[in-house]
Coordinates of C-alpha atoms and ligand atoms in Angstrom, one line a residue:
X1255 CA 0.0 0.0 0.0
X1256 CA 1.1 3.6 -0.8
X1257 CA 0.0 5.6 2.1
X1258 CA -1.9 4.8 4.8
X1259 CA -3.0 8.6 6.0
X1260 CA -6.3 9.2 8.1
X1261 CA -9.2 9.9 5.6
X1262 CA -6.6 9.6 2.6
X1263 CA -7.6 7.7 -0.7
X1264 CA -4.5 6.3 -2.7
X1265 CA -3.6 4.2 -5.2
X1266 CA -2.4 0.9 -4.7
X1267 CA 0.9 -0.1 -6.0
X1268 CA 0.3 -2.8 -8.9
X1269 CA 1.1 -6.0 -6.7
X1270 CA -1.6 -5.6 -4.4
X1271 CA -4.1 -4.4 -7.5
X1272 CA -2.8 -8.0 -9.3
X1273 CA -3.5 -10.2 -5.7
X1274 CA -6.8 -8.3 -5.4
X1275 CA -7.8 -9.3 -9.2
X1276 CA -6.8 -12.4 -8.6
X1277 CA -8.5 -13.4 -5.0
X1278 CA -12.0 -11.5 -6.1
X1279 CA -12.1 -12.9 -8.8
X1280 CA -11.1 -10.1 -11.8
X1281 CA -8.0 -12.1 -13.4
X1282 CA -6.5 -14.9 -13.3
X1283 CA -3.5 -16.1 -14.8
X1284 CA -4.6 -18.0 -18.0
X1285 CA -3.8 -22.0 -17.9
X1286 CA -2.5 -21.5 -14.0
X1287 CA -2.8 -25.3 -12.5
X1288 CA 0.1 -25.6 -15.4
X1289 CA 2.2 -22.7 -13.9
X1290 CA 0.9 -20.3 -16.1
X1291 CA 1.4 -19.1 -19.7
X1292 CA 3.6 -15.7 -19.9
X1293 CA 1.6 -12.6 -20.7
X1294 CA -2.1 -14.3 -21.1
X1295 CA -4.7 -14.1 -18.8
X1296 CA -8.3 -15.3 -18.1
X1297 CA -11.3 -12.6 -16.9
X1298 CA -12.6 -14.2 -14.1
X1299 CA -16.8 -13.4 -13.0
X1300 CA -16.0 -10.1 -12.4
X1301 CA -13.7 -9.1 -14.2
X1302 CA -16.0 -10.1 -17.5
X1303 CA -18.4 -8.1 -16.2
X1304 CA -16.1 -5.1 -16.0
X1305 CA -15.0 -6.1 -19.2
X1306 CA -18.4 -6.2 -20.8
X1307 CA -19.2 -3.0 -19.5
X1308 CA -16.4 -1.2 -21.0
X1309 CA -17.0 -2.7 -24.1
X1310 CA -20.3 -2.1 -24.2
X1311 CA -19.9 1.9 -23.5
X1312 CA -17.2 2.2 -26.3
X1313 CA -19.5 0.0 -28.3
X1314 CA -22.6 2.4 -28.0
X1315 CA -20.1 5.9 -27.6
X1316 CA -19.1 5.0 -31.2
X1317 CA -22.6 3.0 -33.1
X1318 CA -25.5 4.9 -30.9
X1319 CA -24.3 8.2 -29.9
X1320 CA -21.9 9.0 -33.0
X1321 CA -24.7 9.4 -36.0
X1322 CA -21.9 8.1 -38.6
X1323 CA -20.2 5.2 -37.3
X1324 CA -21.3 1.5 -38.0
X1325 CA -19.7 -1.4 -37.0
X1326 CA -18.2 -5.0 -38.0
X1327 CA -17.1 -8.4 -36.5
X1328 CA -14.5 -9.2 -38.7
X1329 CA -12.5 -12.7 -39.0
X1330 CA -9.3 -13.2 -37.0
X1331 CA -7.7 -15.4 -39.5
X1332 CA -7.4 -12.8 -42.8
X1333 CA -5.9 -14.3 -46.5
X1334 CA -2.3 -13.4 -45.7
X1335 CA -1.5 -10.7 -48.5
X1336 CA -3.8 -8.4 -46.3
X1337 CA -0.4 -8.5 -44.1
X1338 CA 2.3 -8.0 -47.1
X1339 CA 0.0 -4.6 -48.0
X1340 CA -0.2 -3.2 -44.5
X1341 CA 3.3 -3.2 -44.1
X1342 CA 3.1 -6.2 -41.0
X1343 CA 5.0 -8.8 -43.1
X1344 CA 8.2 -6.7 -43.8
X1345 CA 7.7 -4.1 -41.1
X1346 CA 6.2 -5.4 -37.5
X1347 CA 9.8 -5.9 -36.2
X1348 CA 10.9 -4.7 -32.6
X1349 CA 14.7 -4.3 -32.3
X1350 CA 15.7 -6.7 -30.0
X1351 CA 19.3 -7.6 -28.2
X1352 CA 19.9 -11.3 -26.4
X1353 CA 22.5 -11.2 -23.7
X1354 CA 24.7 -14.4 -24.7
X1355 CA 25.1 -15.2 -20.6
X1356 CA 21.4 -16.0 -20.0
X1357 CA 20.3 -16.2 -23.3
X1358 CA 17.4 -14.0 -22.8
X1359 CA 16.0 -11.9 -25.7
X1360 CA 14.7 -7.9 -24.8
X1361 CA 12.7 -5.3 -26.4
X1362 CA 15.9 -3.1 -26.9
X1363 CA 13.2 0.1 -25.9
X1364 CA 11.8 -2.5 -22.8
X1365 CA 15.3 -2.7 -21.3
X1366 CA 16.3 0.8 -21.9
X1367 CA 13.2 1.8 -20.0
X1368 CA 13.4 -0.5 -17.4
X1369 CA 17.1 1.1 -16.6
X1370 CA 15.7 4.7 -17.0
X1371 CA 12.9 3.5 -14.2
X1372 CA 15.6 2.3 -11.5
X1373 CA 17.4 5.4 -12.1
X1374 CA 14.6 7.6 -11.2
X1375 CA 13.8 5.0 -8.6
X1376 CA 17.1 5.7 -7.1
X1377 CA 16.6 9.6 -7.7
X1378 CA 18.0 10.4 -10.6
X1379 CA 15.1 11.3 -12.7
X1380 CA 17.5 13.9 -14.6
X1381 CA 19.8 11.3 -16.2
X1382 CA 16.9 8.8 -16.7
X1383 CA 15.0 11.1 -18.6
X1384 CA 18.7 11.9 -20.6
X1385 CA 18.4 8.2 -20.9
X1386 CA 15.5 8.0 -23.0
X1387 CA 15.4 11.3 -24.6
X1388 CA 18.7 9.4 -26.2
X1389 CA 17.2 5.8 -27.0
X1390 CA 14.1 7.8 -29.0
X1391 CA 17.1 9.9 -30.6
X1392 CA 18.7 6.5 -31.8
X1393 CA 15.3 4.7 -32.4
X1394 CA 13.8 7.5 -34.8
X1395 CA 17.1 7.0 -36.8
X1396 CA 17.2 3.4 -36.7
X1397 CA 20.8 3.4 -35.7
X1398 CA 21.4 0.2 -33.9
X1399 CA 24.6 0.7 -33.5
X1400 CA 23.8 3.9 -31.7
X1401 CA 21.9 2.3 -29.4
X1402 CA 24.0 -1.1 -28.8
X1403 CA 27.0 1.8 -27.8
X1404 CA 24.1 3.5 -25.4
X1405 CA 23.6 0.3 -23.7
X1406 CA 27.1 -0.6 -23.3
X1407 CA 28.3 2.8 -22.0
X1408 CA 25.2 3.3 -19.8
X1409 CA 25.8 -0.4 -18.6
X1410 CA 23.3 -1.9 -18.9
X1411 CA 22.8 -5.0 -17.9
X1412 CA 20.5 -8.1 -18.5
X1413 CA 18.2 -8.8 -14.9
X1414 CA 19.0 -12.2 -15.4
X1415 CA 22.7 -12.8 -15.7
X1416 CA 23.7 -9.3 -14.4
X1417 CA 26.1 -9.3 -17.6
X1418 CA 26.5 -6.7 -20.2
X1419 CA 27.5 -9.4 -22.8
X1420 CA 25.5 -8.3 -25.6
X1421 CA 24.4 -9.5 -29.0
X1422 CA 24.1 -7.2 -32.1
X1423 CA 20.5 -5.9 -31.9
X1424 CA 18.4 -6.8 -34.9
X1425 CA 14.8 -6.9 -35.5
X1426 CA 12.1 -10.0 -34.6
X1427 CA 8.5 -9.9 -36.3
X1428 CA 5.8 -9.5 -33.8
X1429 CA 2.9 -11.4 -35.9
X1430 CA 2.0 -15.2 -34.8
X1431 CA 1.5 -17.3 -37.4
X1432 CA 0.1 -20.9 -37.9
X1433 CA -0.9 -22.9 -41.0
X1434 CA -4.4 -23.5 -42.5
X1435 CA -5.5 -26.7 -44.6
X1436 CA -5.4 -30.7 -44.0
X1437 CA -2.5 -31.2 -44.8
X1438 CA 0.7 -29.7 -42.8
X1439 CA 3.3 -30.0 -45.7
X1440 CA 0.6 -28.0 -48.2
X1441 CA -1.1 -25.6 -45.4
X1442 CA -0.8 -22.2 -45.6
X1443 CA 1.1 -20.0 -43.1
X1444 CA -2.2 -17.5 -42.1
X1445 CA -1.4 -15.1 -39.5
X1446 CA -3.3 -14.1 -36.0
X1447 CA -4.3 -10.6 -36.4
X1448 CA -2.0 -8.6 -34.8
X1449 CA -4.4 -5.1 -35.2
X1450 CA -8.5 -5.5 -36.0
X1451 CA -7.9 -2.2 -37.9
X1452 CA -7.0 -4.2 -41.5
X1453 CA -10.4 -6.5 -41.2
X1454 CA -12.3 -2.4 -41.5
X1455 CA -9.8 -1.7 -44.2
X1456 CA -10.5 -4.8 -46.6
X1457 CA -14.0 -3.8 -46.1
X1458 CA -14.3 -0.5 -46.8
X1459 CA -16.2 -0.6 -49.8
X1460 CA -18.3 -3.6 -48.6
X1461 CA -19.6 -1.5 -45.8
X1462 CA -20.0 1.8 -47.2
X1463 CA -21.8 0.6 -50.2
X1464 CA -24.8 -1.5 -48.2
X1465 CA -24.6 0.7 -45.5
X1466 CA -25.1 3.9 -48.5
X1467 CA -22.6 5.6 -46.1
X1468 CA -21.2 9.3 -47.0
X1469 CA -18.0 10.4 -46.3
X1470 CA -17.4 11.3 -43.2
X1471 CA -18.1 8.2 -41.7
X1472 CA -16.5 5.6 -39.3
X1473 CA -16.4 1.4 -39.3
X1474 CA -15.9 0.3 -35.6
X1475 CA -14.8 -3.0 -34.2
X1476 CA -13.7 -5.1 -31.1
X1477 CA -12.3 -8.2 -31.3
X1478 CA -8.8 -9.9 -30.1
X1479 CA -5.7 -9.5 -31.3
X1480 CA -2.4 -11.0 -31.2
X1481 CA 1.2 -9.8 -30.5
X1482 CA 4.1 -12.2 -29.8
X1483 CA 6.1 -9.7 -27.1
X1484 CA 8.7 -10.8 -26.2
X1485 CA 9.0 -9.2 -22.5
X1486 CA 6.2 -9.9 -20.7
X1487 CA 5.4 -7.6 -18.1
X1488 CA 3.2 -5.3 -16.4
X1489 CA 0.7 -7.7 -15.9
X1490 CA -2.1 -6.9 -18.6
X1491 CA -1.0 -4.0 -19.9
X1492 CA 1.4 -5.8 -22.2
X1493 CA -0.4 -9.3 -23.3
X1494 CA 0.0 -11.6 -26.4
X1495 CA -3.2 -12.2 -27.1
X1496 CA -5.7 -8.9 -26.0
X1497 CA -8.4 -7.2 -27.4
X1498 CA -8.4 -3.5 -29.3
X1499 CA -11.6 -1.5 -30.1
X1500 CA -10.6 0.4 -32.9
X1501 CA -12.4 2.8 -34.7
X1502 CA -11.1 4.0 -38.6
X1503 CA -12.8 7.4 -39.5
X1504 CA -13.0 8.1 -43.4
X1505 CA -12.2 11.7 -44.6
X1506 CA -11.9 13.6 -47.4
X1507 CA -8.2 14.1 -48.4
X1508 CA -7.1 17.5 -46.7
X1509 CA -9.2 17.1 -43.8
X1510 CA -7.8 14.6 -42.2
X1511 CA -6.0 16.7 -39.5
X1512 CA -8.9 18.5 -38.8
X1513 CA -10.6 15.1 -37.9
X1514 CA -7.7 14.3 -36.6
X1515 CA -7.5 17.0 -33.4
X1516 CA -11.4 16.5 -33.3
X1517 CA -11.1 13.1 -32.4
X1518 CA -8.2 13.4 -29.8
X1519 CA -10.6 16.1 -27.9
X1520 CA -13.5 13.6 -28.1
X1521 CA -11.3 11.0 -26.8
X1522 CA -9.9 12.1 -23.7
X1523 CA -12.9 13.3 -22.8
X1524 CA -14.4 10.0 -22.9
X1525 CA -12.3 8.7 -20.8
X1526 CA -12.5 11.6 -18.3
X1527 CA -16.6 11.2 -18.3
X1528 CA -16.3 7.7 -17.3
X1529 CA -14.3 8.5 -14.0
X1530 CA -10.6 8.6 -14.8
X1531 CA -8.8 11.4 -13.1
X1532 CA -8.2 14.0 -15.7
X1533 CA -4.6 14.6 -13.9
X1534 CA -4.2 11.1 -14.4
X1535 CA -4.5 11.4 -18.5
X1536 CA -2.1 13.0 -21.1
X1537 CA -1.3 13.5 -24.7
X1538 CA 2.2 11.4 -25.9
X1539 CA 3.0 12.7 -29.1
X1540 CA 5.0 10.2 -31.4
X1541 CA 8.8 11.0 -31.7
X1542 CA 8.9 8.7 -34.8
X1543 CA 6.1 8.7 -36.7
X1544 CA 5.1 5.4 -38.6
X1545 CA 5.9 5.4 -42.3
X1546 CA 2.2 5.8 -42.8
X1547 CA 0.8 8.3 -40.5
X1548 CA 1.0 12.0 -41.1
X1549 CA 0.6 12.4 -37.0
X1550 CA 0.2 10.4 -34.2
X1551 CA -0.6 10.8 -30.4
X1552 CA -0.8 8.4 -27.2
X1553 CA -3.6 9.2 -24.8
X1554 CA -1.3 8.2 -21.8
X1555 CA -3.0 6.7 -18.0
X1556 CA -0.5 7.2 -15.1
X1557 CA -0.4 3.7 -14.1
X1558 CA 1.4 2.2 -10.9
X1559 CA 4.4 1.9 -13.2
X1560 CA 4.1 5.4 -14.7
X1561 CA 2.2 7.1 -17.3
X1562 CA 2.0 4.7 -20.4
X1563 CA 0.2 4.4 -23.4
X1564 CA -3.8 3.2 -23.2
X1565 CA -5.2 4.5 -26.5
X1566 CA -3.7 5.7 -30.0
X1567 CA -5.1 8.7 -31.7
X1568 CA -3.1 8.2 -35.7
X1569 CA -4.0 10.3 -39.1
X1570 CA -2.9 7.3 -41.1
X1571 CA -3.5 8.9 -44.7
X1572 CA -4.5 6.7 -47.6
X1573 CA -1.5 4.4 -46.8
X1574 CA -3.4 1.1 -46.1
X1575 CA -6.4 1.6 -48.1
X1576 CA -4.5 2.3 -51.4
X1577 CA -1.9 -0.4 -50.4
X1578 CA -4.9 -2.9 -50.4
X1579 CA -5.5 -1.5 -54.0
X1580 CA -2.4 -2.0 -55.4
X1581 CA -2.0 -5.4 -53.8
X1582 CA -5.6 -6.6 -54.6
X1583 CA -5.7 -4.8 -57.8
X1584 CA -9.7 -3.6 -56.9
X1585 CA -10.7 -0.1 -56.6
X1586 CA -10.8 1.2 -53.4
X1587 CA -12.2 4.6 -54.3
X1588 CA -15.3 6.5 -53.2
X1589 CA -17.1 8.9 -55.3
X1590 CA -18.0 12.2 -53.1
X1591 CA -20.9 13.8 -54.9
X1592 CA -20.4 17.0 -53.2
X1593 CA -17.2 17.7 -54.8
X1594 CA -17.8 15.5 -58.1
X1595 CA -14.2 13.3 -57.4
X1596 CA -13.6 10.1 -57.0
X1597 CA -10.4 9.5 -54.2
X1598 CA -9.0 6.6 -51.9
X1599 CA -10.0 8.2 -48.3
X1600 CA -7.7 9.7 -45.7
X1601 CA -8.6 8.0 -42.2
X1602 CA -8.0 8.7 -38.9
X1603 CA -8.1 5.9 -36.1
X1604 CA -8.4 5.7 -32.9
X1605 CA -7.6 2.3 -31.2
X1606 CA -7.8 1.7 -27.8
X1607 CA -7.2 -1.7 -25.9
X1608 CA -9.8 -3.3 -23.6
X1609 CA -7.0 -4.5 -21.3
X1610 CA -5.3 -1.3 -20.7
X1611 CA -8.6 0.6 -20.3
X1612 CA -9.8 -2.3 -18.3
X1613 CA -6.4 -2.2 -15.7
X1614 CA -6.7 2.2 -15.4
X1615 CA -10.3 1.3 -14.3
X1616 CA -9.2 -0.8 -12.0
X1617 CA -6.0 0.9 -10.6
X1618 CA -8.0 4.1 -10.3
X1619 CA -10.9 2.2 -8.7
X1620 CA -8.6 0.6 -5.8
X1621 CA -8.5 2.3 -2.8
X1622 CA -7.6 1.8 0.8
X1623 CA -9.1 4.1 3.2
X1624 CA -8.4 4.4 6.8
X1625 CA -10.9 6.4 9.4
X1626 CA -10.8 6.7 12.6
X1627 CA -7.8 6.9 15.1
X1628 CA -6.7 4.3 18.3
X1629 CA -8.6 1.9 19.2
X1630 CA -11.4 3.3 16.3
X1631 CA -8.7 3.0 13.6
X1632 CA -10.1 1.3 10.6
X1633 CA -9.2 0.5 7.2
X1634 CA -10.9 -0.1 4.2
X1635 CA -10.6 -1.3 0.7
X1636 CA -13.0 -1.0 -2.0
X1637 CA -13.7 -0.5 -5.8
X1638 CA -14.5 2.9 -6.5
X1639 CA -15.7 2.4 -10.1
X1640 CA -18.5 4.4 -11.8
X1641 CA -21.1 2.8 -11.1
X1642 CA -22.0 2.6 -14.9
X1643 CA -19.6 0.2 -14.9
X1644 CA -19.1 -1.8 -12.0
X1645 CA -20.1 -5.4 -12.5
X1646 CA -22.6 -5.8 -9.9
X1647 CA -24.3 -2.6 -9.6
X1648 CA -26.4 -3.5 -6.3
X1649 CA -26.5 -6.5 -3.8
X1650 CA -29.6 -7.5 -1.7
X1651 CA -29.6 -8.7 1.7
X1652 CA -32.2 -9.8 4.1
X1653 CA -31.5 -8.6 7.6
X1654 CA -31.5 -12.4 9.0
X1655 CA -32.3 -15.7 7.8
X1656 CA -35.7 -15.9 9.2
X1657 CA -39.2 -14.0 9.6
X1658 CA -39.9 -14.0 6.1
X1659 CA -37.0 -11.6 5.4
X1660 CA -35.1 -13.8 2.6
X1661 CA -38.6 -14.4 0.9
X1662 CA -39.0 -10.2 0.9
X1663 CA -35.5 -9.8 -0.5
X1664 CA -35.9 -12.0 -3.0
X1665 CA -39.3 -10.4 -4.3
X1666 CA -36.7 -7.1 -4.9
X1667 CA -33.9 -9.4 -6.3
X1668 CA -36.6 -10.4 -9.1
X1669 CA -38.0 -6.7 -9.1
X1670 CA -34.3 -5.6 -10.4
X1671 CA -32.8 -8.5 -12.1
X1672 CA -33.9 -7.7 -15.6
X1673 CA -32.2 -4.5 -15.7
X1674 CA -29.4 -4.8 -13.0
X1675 CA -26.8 -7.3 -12.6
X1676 CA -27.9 -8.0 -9.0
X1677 CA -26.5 -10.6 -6.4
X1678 CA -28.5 -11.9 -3.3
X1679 CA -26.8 -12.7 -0.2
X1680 CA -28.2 -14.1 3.2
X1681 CA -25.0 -15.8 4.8
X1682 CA -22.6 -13.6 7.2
X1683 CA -23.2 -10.4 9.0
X1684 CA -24.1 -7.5 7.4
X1685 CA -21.2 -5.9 7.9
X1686 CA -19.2 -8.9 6.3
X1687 CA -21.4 -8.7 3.3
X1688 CA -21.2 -5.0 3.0
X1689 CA -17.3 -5.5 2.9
X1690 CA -17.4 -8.2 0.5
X1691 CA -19.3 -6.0 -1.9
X1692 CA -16.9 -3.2 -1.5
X1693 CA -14.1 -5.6 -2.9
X1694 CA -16.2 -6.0 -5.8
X1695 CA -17.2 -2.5 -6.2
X1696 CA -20.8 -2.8 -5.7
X1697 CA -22.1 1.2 -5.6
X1698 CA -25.2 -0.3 -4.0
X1699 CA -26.4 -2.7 -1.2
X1700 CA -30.3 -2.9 -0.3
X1701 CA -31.1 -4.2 3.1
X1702 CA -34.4 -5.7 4.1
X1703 CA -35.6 -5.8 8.3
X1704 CA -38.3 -6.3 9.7
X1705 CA -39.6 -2.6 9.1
X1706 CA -39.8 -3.4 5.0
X1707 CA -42.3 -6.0 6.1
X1708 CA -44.7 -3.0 7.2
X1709 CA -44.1 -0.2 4.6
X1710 CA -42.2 -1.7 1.6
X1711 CA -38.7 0.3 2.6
X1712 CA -35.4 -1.1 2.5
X1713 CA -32.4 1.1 2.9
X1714 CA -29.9 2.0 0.6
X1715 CA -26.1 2.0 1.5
X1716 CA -23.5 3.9 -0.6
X1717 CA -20.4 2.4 -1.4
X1718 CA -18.2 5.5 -1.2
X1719 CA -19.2 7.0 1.4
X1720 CA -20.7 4.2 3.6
X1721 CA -24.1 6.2 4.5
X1722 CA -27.0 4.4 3.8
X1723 CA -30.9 6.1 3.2
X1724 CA -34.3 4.8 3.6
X1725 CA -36.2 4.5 0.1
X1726 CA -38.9 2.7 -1.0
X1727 CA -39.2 -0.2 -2.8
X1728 CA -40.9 1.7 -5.9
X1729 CA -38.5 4.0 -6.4
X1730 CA -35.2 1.5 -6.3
X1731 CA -35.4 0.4 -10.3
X1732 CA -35.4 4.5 -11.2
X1733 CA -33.1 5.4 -8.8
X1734 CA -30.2 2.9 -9.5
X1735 CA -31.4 3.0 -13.2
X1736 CA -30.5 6.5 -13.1
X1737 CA -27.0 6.1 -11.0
X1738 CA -26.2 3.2 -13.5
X1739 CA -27.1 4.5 -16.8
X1740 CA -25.1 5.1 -19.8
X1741 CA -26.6 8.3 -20.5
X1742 CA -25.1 10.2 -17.4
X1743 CA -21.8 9.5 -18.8
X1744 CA -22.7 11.1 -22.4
X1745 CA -24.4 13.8 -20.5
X1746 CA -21.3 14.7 -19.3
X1747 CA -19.5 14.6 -23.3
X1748 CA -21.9 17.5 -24.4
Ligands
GAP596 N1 -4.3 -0.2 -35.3 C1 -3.4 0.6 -34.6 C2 -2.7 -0.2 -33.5 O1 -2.8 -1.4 -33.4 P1 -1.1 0.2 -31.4 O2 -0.7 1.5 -30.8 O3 -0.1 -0.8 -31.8 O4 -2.0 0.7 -32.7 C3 -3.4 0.2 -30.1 O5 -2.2 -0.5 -30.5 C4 -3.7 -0.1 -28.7 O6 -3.8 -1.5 -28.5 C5 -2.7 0.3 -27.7 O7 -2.9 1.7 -27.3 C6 -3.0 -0.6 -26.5 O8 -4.1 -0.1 -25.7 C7 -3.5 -1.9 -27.2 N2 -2.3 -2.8 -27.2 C8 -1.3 -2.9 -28.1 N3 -0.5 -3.9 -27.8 C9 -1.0 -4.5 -26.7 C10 -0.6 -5.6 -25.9 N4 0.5 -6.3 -26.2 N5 -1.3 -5.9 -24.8 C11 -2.4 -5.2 -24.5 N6 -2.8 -4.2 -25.2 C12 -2.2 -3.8 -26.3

């Protein structure tokens, strides 16, 4: 725990956020009676709930509330050209190093970092920010050289051997690839997606055509993708298989910057308006810029571990849709009535992971709160998330076992259970229940005594604050319908 101050909220460091997920049920290692698989995970009841819910929003922010964006469920498994025109085939290398003691292979940008972090660790933020102001310097050159001298004069060394005997760095393709058809010798190699992005791109035309779309418009999707990184680390925020909801906007060539600064405005508000500390999000702008993209920004989360990338913001030109048409040889034009052209579009994307948005919600959520002083001291830990999204937005409890209490609580359990993700609970004391729910993040708990036998009224406790009202049993659907809803959150986006 960070702090333990009377009356203070803090955020957790990431260990005791990863044992929380874990032991209520959020995330679990993936495969874990076998020790584990590096870098994949499994969403436990919770944490698929959570999941959902953040889907969901993004889902609706982008197909409901945007007027012109539809959206697609395209294949994992594309015909493998679509990877030779996007650039993936040739181009989705990391530079990597292997120290020859311990035979471990790093992200040449992974260990840099790591060294530039135990620096400022140590109190040196001055040269570790020297540290990577220089490895960008080197990386936007592509001078490996550069950078194999950097390590070796900085020396650094690898965690495992504690050696700086180091390899030449070259580069290692990122994409996973397996092979399609009966027979092994005459399968194809297909790859696993590494980006949803190209599955919009191939259909462009197919979409804009029976949807009678008109440029501007977007194609949204969510789906998973695959990335074999190499350093796994940082629990989910860096995964080899995850999942991106991605968004390509279509523009009219010229425009595309314009779109471009519109859409990193509506972004980071969106992730404001669903409860993440503003203080707590910034713009990254690229140092290189991809061969494709005209300009590119990170909408970075302060983390445990440090502000870090959660969602890309990139004006990618007409790079991948006129790369599809010279590969494919078919048009990928659109003819814009307004002006009397025909053009390939310009498109600006925005792509943000469901991991990384999932783990801010989290880390921002956890918090340890201690009241009281002496012999009163108490502490506290609980999911603070908006309640849009919490997974179980309110728990019922009957007071005792007995008097007809359970049978009461149960009537309300059925009352909500259509709209609300509700969970009934009779074992424990109160209080234990109430402090199981906080784990979970519950906003609301709904107790039933012996007085909601005579006038229908249960009363209402408050996650956050712990105070708890008297309501009736009428008004609970509007009033957690309206703390849950979707719509306070684009309320706050206008
Ligand atoms: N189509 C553009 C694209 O894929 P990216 O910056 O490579 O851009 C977009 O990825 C987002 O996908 C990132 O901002 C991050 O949230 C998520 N992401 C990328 N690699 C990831 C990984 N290994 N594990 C979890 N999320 C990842």
């Amino acid at each position: 725990m960070e702090t333990k101050q009377k009356g203070v909220t803090t955020e957790g460091k990431l260990k005791d956020i990863i044992s929380h997920a874990k032991e209520y049920g959020f995330v679990f290692p993936s495969s874990e009676i076998y020790d584990g698989l590096a870098a994949v995970y499994d969403y436990g009841p919770f944490g698929v709930e959570l999941k959902n819910n953040l889907k969901s929003l993004w889902w609706k922010t982008m197909t409901q509330v945007e007027e012109n964006i539809v959206g697609i469920d395209a294949a994992i498994f594309m015909q493998p050209l679509t990877w030779k025109a996007s650039g993936h085939v040739d181009g989705f290398n990391d530079p990597m190093i292997d120290n020859k003691d311990s035979q471990k292979r790093y992200r040449v940008d992974h260990l840099v970092e790591g060294h530039a972090a135990n620096l400022e660790e140590a109190g040196n933020k001055n040269a570790a920010d020297s540290l990577v102001e220089k490895m960008n310097a080197f990386l936007a050159k592509d001078d490996f050289t550069g950078l194999k001298e950097l390590i070796i004069s900085e020396k650094i060394s690898c965690p495992v051997s504690g050696t700086v005997n180091w390899s030449d760095i070259r580069q290692f393709n990122l994409m996973f690839s397996t092979k399609i058809g009966s027979v092994a010798e005459e399968a194809d190699v297909v790859y696993l997606r590494p980006e949803t992005a190209q599955g919009i791109f191939v259909n462009f035309l197919n979409v804009q055509k029976t949807g009678r779309m008109k440029i501007p418009f977007g194609i949204a999707q969510i789906g998973k993708a695959f990335r074999n990184e190499i350093v796994a680390r940082q629990f989910i925020f860096r995964m080899r298989e995850f999942e991106q909801m991605e968004m390509q906007f279509f523009v009219r060539p010229g425009t595309e910057l314009d779109w471009y600064q519109k859409w990193k405005d509506v972004r980071i508000k969106w992730h404001a308006a669903l409860g993440l500390s503003s203080e707590k999000l910034k713009f990254h702008n690229h140092d290189k810029l991809a061969h494709y993209a005209n300009a590119a920004v990170d909408i970075e989360y302060e983390f445990p571990f440090g502000f870090k990338e959660m969602e890309g913001i990139h004006s990618r030109t007409d790079f991948d849709l006129k790369a599809h048409q010279d590969l494919s040889g078919k048009k990928m034009q659109y003819f814009d009535s307004e002006i009397n052209q025909n053009y390939v579009p310009y498109v600006v994307e925005t792509s943000v992971g469901a991991d990384r948005l999932f783990l801010a919600h989290l880390c921002s959520a956890f918090t340890q709160e201690t009241t009281g002083e002496g012999e009163t001291l108490k502490e506290r830990t609980y999911l603070k998330f908006h309640p849009a999204i919490a997974p179980i937005k309110a728990a019922v409890f009957p007071l005792t076992k007995k008097d007809g209490l359970p049978e009461k609580a149960q009537e309300i359990v059925e009352l909500l259970k259509y709209d609300f993700n509700v969970a009934y609970e009779e074992k424990d004391s109160i209080g234990k229940r109430y402090t199981r729910q906080d784990l979970i993040g519950t906003p609301f708990c709904i107790a039933v005594d012996h007085q909601t036998l005579e006038d229908n009224t249960v009363t209402i406790r408050h996650r956050d604050t712990a105070t708890q009202e008297r309501i009736h049993i009428d008004d609970l659907n509007t009033r957690i319908g309206y703390e849950t809803s979707f719509r306070r959150i684009f309320e706050k986006l206008r």
